[in-house]
mmCIF file of C-alpha atoms in Angstrom:
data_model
loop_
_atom_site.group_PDB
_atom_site.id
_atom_site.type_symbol
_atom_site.label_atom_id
_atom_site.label_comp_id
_atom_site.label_asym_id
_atom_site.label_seq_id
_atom_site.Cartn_x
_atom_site.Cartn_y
_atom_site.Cartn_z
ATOM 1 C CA UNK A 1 25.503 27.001 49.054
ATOM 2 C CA UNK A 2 25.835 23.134 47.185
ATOM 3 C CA UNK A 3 23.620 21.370 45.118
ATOM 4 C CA UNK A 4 23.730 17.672 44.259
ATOM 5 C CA UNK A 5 21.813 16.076 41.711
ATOM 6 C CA UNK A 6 22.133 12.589 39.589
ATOM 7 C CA UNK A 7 22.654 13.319 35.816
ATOM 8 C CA UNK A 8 20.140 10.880 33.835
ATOM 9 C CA UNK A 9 21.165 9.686 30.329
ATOM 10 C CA UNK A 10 21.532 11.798 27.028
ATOM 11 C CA UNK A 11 22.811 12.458 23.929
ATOM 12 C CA UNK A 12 26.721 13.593 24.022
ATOM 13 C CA UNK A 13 27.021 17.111 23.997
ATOM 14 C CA UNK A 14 27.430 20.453 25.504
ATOM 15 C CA UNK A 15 24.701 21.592 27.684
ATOM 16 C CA UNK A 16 23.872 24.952 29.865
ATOM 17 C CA UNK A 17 22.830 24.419 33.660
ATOM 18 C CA UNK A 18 19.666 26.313 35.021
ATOM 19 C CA UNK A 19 18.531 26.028 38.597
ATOM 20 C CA UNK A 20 15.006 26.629 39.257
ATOM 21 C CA UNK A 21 13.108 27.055 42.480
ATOM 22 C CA UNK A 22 9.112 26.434 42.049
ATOM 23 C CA UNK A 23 8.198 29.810 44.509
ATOM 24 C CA UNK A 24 11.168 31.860 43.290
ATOM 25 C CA UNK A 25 11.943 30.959 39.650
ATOM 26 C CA UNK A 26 15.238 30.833 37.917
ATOM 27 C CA UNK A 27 18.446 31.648 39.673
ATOM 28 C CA UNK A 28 20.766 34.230 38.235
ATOM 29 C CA UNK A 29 23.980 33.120 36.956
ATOM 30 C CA UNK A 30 26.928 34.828 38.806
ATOM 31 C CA UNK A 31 28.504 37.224 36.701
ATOM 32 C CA UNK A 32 25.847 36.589 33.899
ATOM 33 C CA UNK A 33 28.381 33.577 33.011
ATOM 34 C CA UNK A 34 26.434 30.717 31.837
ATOM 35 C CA UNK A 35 27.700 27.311 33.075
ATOM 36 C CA UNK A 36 27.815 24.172 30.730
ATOM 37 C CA UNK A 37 28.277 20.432 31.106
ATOM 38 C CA UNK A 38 29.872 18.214 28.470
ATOM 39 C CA UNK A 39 28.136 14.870 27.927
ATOM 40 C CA UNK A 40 30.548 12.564 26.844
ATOM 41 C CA UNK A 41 30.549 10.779 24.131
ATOM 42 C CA UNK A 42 32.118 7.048 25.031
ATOM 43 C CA UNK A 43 32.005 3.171 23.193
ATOM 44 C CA UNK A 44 32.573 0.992 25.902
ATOM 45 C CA UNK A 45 31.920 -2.428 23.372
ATOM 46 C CA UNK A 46 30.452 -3.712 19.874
ATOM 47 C CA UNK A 47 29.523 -6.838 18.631
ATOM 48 C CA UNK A 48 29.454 -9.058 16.718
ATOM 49 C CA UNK A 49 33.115 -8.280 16.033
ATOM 50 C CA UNK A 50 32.990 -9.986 12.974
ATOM 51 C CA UNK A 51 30.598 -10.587 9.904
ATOM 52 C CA UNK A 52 29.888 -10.787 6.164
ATOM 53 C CA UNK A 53 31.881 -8.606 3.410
ATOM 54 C CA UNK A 54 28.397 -8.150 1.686
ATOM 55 C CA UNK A 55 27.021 -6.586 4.517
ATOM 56 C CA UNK A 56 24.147 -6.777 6.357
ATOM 57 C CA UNK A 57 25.316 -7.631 10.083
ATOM 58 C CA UNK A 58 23.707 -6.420 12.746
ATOM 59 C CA UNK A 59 26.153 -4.800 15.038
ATOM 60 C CA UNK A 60 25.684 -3.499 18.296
ATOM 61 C CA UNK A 61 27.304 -0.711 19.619
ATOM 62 C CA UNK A 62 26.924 -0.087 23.572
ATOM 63 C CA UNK A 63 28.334 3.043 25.291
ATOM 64 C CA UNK A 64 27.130 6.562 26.637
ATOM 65 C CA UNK A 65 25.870 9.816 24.945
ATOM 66 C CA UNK A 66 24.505 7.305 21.976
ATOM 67 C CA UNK A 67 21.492 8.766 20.270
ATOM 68 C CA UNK A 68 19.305 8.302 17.286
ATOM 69 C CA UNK A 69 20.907 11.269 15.782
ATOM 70 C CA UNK A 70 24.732 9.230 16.224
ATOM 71 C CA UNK A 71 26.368 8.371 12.722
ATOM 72 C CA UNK A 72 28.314 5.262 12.721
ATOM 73 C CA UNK A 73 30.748 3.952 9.803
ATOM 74 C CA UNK A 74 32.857 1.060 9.219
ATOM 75 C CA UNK A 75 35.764 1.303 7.317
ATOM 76 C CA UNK A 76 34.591 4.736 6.806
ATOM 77 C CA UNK A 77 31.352 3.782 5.243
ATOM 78 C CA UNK A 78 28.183 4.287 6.870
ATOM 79 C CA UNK A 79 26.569 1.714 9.395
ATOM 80 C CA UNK A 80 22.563 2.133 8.490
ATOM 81 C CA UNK A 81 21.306 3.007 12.616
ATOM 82 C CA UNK A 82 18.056 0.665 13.089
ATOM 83 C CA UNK A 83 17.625 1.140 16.817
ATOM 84 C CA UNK A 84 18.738 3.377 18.983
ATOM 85 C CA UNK A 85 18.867 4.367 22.639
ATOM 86 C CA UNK A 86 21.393 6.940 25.423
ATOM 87 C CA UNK A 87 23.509 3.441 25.607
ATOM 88 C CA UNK A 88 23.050 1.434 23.330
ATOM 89 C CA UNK A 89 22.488 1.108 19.257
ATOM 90 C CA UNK A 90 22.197 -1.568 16.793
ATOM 91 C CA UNK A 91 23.186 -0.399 12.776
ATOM 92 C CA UNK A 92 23.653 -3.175 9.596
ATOM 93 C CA UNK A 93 26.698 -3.002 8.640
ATOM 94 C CA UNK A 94 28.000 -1.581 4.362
ATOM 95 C CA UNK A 95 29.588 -4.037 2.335
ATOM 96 C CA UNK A 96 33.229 -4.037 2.893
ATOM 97 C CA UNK A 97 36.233 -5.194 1.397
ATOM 98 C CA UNK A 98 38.122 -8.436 3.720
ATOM 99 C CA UNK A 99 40.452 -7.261 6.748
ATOM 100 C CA UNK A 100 40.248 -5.212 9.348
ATOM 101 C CA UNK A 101 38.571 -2.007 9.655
ATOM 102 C CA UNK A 102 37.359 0.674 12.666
ATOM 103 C CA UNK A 103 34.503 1.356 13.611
ATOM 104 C CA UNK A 104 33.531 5.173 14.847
ATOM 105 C CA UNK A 105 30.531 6.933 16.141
ATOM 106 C CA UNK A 106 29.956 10.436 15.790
ATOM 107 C CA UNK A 107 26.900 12.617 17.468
ATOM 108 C CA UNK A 108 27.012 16.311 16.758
ATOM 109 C CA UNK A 109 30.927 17.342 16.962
ATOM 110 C CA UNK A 110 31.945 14.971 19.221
ATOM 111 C CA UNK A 111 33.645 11.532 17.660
ATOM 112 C CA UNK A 112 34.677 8.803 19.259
ATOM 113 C CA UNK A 113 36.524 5.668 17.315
ATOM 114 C CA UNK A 114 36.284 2.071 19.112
ATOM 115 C CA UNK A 115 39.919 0.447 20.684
ATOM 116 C CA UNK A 116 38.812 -2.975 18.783
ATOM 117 C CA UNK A 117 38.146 -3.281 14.721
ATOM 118 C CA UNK A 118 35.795 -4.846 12.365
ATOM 119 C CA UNK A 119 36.356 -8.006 10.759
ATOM 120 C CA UNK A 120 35.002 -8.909 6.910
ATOM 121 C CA UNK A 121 35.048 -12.231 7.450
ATOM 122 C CA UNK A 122 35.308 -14.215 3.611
ATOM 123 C CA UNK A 123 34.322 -17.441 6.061
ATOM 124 C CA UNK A 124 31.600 -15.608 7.438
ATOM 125 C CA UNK A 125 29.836 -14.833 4.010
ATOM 126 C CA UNK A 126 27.053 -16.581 2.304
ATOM 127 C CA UNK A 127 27.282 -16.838 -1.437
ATOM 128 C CA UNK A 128 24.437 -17.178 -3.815
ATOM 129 C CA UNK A 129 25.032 -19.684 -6.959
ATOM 130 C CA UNK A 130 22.143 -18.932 -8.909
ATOM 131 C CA UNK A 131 18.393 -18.760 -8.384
ATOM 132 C CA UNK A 132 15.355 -19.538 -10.335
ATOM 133 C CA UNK A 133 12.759 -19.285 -11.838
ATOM 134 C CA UNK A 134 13.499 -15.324 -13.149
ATOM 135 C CA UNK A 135 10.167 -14.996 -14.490
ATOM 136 C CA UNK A 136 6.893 -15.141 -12.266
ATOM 137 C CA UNK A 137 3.127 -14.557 -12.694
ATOM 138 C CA UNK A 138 1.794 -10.920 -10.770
ATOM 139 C CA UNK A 139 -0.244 -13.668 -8.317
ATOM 140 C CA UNK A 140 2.706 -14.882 -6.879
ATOM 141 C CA UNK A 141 2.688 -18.495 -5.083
ATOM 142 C CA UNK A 142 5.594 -19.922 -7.271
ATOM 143 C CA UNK A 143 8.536 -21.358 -5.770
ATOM 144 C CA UNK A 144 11.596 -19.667 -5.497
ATOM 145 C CA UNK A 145 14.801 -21.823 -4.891
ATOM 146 C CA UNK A 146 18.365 -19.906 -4.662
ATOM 147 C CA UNK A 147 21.300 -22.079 -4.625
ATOM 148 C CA UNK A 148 24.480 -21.289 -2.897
ATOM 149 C CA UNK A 149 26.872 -21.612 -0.116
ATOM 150 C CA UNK A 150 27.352 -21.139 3.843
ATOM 151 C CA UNK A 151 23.799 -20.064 4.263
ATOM 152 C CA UNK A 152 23.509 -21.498 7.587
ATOM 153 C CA UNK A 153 19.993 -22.485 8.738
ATOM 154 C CA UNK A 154 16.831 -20.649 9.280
ATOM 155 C CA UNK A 155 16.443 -18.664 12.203
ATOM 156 C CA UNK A 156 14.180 -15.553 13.467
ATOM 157 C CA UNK A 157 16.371 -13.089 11.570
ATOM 158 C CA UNK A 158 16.576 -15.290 8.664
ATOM 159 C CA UNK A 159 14.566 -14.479 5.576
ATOM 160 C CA UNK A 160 14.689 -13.819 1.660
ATOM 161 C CA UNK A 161 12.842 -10.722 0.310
ATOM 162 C CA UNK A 162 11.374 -9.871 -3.117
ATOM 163 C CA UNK A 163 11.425 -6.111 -3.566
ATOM 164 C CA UNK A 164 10.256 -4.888 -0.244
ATOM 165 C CA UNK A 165 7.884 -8.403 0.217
ATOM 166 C CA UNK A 166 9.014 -11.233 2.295
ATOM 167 C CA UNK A 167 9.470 -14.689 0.157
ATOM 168 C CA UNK A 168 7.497 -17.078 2.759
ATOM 169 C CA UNK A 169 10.275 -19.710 3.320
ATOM 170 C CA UNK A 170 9.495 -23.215 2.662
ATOM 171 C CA UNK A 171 13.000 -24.975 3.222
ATOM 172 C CA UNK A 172 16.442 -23.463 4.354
ATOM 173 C CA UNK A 173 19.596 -25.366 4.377
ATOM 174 C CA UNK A 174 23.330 -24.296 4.002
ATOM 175 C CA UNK A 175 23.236 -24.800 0.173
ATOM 176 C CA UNK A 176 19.506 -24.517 -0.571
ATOM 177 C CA UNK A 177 16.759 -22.263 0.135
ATOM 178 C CA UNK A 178 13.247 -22.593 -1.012
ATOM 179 C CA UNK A 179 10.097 -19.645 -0.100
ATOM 180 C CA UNK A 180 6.858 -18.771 -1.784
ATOM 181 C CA UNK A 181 6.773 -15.818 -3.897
ATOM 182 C CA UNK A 182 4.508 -13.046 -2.711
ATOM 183 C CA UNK A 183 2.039 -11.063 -5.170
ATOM 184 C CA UNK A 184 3.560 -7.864 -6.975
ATOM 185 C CA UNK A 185 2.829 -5.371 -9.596
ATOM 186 C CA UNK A 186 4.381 -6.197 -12.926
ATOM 187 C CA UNK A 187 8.227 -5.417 -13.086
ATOM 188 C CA UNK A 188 11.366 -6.249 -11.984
ATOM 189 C CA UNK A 189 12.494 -6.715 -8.380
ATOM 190 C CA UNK A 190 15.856 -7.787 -6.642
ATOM 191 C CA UNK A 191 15.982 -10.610 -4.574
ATOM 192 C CA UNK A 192 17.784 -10.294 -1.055
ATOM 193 C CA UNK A 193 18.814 -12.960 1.583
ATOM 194 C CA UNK A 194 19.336 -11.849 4.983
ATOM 195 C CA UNK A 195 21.391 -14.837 6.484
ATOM 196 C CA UNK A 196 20.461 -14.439 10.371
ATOM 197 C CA UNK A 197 23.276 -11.977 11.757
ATOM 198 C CA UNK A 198 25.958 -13.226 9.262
ATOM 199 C CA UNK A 199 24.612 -10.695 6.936
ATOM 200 C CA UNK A 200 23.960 -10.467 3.251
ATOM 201 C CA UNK A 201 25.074 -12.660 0.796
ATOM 202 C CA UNK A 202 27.822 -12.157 -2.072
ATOM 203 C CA UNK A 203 26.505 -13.396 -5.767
ATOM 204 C CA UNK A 204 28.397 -15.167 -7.912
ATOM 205 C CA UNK A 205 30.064 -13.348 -10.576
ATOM 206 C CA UNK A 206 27.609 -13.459 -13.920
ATOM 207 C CA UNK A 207 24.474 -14.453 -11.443
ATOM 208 C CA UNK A 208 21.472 -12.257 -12.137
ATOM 209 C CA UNK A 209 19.622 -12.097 -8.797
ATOM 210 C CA UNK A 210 16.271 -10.332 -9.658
ATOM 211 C CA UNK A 211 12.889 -11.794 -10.940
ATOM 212 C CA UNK A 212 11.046 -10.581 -13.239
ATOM 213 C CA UNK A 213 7.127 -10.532 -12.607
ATOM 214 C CA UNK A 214 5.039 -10.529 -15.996
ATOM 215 C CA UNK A 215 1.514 -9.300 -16.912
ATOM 216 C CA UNK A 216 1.229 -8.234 -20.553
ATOM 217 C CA UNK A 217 -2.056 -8.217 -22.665
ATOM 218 C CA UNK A 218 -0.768 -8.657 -26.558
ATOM 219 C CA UNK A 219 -4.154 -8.874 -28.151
ATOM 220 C CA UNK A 220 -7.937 -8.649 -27.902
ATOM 221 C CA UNK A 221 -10.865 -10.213 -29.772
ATOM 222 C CA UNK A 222 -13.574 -8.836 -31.324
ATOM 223 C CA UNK A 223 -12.794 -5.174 -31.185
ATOM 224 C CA UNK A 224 -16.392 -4.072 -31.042
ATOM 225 C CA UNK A 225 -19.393 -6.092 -29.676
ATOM 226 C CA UNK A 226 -23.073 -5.306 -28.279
ATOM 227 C CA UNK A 227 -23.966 -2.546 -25.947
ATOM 228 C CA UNK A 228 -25.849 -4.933 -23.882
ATOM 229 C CA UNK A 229 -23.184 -7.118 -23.158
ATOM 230 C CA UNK A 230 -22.877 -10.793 -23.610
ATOM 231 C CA UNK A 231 -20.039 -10.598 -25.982
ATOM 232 C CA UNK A 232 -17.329 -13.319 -25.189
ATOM 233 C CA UNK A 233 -13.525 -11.736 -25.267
ATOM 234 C CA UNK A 234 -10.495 -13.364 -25.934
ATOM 235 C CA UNK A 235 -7.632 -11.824 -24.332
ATOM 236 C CA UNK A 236 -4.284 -13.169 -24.954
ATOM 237 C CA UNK A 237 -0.922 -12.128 -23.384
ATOM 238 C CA UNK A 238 1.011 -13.881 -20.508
ATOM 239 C CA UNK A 239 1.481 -13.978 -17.106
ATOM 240 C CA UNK A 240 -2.006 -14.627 -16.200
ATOM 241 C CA UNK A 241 -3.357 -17.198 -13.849
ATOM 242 C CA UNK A 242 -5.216 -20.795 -14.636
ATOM 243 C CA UNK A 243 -7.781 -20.126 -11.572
ATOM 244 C CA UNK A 244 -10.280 -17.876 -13.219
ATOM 245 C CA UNK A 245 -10.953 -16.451 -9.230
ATOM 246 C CA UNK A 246 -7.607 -14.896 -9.108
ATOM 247 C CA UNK A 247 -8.327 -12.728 -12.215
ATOM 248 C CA UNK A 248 -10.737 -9.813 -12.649
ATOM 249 C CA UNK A 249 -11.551 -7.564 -16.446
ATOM 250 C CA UNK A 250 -12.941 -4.176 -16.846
ATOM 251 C CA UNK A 251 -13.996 -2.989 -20.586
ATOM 252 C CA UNK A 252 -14.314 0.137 -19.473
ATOM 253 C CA UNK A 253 -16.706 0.794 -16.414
ATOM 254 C CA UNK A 254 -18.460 -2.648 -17.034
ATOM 255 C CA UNK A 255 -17.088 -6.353 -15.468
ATOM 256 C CA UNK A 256 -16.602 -8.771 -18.085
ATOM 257 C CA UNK A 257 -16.754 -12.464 -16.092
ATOM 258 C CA UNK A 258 -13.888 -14.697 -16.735
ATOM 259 C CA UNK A 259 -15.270 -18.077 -17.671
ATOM 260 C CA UNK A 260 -11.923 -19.627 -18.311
ATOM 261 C CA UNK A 261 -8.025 -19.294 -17.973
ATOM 262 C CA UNK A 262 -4.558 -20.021 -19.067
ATOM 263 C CA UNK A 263 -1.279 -18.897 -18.204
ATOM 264 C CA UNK A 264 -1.334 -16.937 -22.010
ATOM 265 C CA UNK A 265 -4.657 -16.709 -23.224
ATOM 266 C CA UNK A 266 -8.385 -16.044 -21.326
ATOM 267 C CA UNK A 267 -12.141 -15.729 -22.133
ATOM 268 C CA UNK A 268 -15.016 -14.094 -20.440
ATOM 269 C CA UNK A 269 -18.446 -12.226 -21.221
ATOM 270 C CA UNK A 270 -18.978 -8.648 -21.172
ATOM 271 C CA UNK A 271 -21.599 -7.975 -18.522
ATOM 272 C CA UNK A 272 -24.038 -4.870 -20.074
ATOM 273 C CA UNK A 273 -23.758 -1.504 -19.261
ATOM 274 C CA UNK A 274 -27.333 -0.732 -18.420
ATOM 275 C CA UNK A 275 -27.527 1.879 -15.329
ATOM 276 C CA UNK A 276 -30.282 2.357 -12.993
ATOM 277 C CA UNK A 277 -31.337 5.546 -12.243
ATOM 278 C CA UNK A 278 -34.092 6.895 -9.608
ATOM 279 C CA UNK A 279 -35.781 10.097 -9.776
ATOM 280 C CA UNK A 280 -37.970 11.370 -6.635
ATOM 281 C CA UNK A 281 -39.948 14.485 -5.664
ATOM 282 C CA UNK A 282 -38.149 15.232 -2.601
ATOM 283 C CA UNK A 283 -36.252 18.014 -4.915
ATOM 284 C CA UNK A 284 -36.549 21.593 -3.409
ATOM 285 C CA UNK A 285 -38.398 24.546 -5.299
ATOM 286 C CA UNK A 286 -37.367 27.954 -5.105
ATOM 287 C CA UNK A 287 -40.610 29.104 -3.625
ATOM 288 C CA UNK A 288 -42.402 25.951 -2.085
ATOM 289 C CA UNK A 289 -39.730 24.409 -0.641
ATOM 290 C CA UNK A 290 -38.911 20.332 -0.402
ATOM 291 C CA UNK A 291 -41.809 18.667 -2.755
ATOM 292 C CA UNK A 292 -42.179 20.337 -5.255
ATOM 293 C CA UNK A 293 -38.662 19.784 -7.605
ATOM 294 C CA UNK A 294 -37.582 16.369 -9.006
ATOM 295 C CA UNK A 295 -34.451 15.359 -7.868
ATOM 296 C CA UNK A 296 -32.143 15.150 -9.453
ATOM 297 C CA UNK A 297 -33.578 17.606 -11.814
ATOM 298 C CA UNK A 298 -31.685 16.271 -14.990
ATOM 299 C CA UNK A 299 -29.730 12.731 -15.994
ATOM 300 C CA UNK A 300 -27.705 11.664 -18.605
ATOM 301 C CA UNK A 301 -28.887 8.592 -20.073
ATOM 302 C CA UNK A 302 -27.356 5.521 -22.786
ATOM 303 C CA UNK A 303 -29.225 2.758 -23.995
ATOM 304 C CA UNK A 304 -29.887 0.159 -22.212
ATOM 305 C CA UNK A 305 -30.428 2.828 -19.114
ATOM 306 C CA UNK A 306 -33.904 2.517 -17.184
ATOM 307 C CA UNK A 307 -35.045 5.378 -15.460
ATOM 308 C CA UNK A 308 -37.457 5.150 -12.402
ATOM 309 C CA UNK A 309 -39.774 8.063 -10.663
ATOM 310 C CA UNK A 310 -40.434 7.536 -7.224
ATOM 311 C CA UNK A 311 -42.772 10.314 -5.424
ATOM 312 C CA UNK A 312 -44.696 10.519 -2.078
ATOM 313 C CA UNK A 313 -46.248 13.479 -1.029
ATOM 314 C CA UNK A 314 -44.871 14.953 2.552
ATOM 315 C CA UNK A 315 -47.169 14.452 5.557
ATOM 316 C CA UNK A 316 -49.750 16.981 6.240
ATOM 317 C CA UNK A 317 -49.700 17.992 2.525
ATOM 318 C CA UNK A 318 -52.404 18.032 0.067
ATOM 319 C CA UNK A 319 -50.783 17.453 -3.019
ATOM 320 C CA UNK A 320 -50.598 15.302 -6.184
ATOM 321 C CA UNK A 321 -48.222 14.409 -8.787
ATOM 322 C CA UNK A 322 -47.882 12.815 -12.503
ATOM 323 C CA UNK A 323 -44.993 11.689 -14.868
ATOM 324 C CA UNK A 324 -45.639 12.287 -18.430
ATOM 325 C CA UNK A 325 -43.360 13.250 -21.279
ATOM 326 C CA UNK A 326 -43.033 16.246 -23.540
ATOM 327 C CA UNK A 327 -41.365 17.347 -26.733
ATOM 328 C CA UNK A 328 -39.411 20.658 -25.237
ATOM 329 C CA UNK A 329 -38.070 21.515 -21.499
ATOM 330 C CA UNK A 330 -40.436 24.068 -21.491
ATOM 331 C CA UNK A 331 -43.478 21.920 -21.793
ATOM 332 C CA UNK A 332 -45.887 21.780 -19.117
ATOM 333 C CA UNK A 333 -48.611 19.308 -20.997
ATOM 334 C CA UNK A 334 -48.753 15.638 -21.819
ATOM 335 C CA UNK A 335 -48.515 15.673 -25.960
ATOM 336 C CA UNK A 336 -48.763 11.866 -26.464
ATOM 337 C CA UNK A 337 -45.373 10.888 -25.747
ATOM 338 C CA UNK A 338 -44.077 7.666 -24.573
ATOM 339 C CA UNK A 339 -44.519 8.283 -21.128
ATOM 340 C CA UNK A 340 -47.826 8.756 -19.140
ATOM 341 C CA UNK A 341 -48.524 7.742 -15.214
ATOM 342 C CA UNK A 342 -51.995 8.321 -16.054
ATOM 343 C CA UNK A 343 -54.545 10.941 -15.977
ATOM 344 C CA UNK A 344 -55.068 11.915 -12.067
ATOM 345 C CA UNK A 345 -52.662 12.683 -9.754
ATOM 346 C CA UNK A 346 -51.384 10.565 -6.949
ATOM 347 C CA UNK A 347 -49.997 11.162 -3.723
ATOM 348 C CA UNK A 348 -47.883 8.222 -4.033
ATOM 349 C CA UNK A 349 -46.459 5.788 -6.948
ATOM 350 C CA UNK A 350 -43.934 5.280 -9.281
ATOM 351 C CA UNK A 351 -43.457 5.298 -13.069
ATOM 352 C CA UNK A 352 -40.444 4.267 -15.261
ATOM 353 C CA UNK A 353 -39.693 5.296 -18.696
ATOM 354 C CA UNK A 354 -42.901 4.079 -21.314
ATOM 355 C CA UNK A 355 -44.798 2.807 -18.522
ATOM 356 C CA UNK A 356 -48.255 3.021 -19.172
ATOM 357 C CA UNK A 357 -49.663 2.109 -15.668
ATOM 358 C CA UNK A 358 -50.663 4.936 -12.922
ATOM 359 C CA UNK A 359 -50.088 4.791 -9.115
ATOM 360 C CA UNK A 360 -48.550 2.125 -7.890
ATOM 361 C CA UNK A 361 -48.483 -0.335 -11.167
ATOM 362 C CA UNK A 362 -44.966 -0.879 -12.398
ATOM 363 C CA UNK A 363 -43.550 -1.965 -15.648
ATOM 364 C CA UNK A 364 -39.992 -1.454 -17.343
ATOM 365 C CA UNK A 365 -38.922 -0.387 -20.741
ATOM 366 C CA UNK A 366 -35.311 0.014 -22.009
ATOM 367 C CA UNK A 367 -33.945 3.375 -23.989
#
């Protein structure tokens, strides 16, 4: 007639009891009364019990019924949940004004406020002074340097991000810290410390603590220039690099090769347009099947294009083929155009466009 069983961990809540027997199934509740038991919701601890009025500290709430679903504020505002677990959860604390304030958890309708309070510490926060430079090139690798106060020293959760990027730190003191910029798109990004578990930094009243990363083209010369490449551009603008490796230019579909570089100004050829294109016989027809179609059966040329026929008849078949120009679609015979493979047919070989060879002779000529 008794039952006894060791609850595991979960989320606080109310929850219905089922009893289940593998060779019989579910038992019937007596009465058709469903029974229920309340996880509680309970904080046992937190800390740190104190931390920056910007923000940012990690705090760690421990406890039972905690879940990923739990809400926690401070001072009413909302504690961001980064990790989460039946006991235990860590959340970075809002920006808060100094004093005292409590800290609550909620999960589902069950709330439960903590018997100790927050502290926004003024002697706790970092401060940032200024920073510089606020302009950077797209290819990052300049050095940052903020200036300010009570920034400790580095540890593992010490770091400075640009945007969402982490600023690779090259020095860290309590007034000073130094970090590589990472690459980013063109615009404008703010800058955030994260001083270990102290949390985030104040700024100085009139400080602007973003960077601004700069890649505009103002100009272009020539405006027009040969279809076959070669042309050299100037391209002028800022926020370009001085190692010619760390930049690449399209005009249009085509490279053009950056022979030198500047932080405002760079050159480099256009490479030509010129396409490739290869036409074989392993098309399919209709009637005859693979063999007898050119594939693909039509192209799209521009000057400077060189066109290629490749055939080779399949094994076991007796067949033979020529490339030779007409002056319609509907043509079937070789009018004297500027294409001819020659006068047999050949199992094998290739042509290109005013080729004059048959078989397996090859030449090129430009549209």
């Amino acid at each position: 007639t008794t039952q006894l069983c060791r609850l595991g961990g979960a989320s606080a809540g109310t929850y219905p009891v089922s009893v289940n027997f593998p060779s019989l199934g579910d038992a019937r509740y007596a009465g058709d009364n469903i029974l229920y038991f309340d996880y509680q919701l309970i904080l046992s601890s937190f800390s740190p019990q104190s931390g920056s009025v910007g923000g940012g500290t990690v705090l760690t709430v421990r406890g039972f019924g905690l879940s990923q679903n739990a809400t926690v504020t401070v001072g009413g505002k909302e504690c961001e949940v980064v990790l989460a677990a039946d006991t235990e959860l860590k959340c970075r604390t809002p920006a808060g004004a100094a004093g005292l304030q409590a800290v609550t958890v909620t999960v589902g309708n069950m709330s439960e406020t903590a018997n100790t309070t927050f502290t926004y510490d003024n002697n706790l926060t970092p401060q940032i002074l200024g920073l510089s430079p606020h302009t950077a090139s797209v290819t990052g690798d300049q050095l940052l340097t903020i200036q300010g106060s009570n920034l400790g020293g580095q540890d593992n959760d010490s770091a400075v991000f640009v945007g969402a990027k982490r600023c690779l730190t090259e020095q860290w003191t309590e007034t000073q810290i130094s970090c590589h910029l990472p690459v980013m798109p063109p615009g404008v990004y703010q800058v955030d410390v994260h001083v270990g578990n102290r949390g985030f930094p104040q700024t100085s009243s009139g400080v602007n603590a973003s960077i601004r990363y700069i890649l505009d083209v103002y100009r272009i010369s020539p405006l027009s220039g040969s279809l076959m490449g070669g042309t050299m551009l100037t391209v002028s603008g800022s926020g370009f690099s001085n190692d010619t490796s760390d930049i690449k230019v399209y005009v249009g579909s085509s490279d053009c090769e950056v022979v030198s570089a500047s932080q405002n100004q760079l050159q480099c050829i256009i490479e030509s347009e010129e396409k490739r294109h290869v036409v074989t016989n392993q098309g399919s027809h209709l009637t005859y099947g693979v063999g007898y179609a050119w594939s693909p059966s039509s192209l799209q040329v521009f000057v400077g294009d060189t066109v290629m026929w490749r055939w080779e008849a399949l094994a076991f078949q007796s067949v033979g083929y020529r490339v030779f120009s007409v002056s319609s679609p509907s043509g079937t015979e070789y009018d004297g155009g500027p294409l001819n493979s020659g006068g047999a047919k050949t199992a094998q070989g290739r042509d290109l466009i005013g080729s004059q060879f048959p078989g397996s002779r090859l030449s090129y000529c430009k549209l």
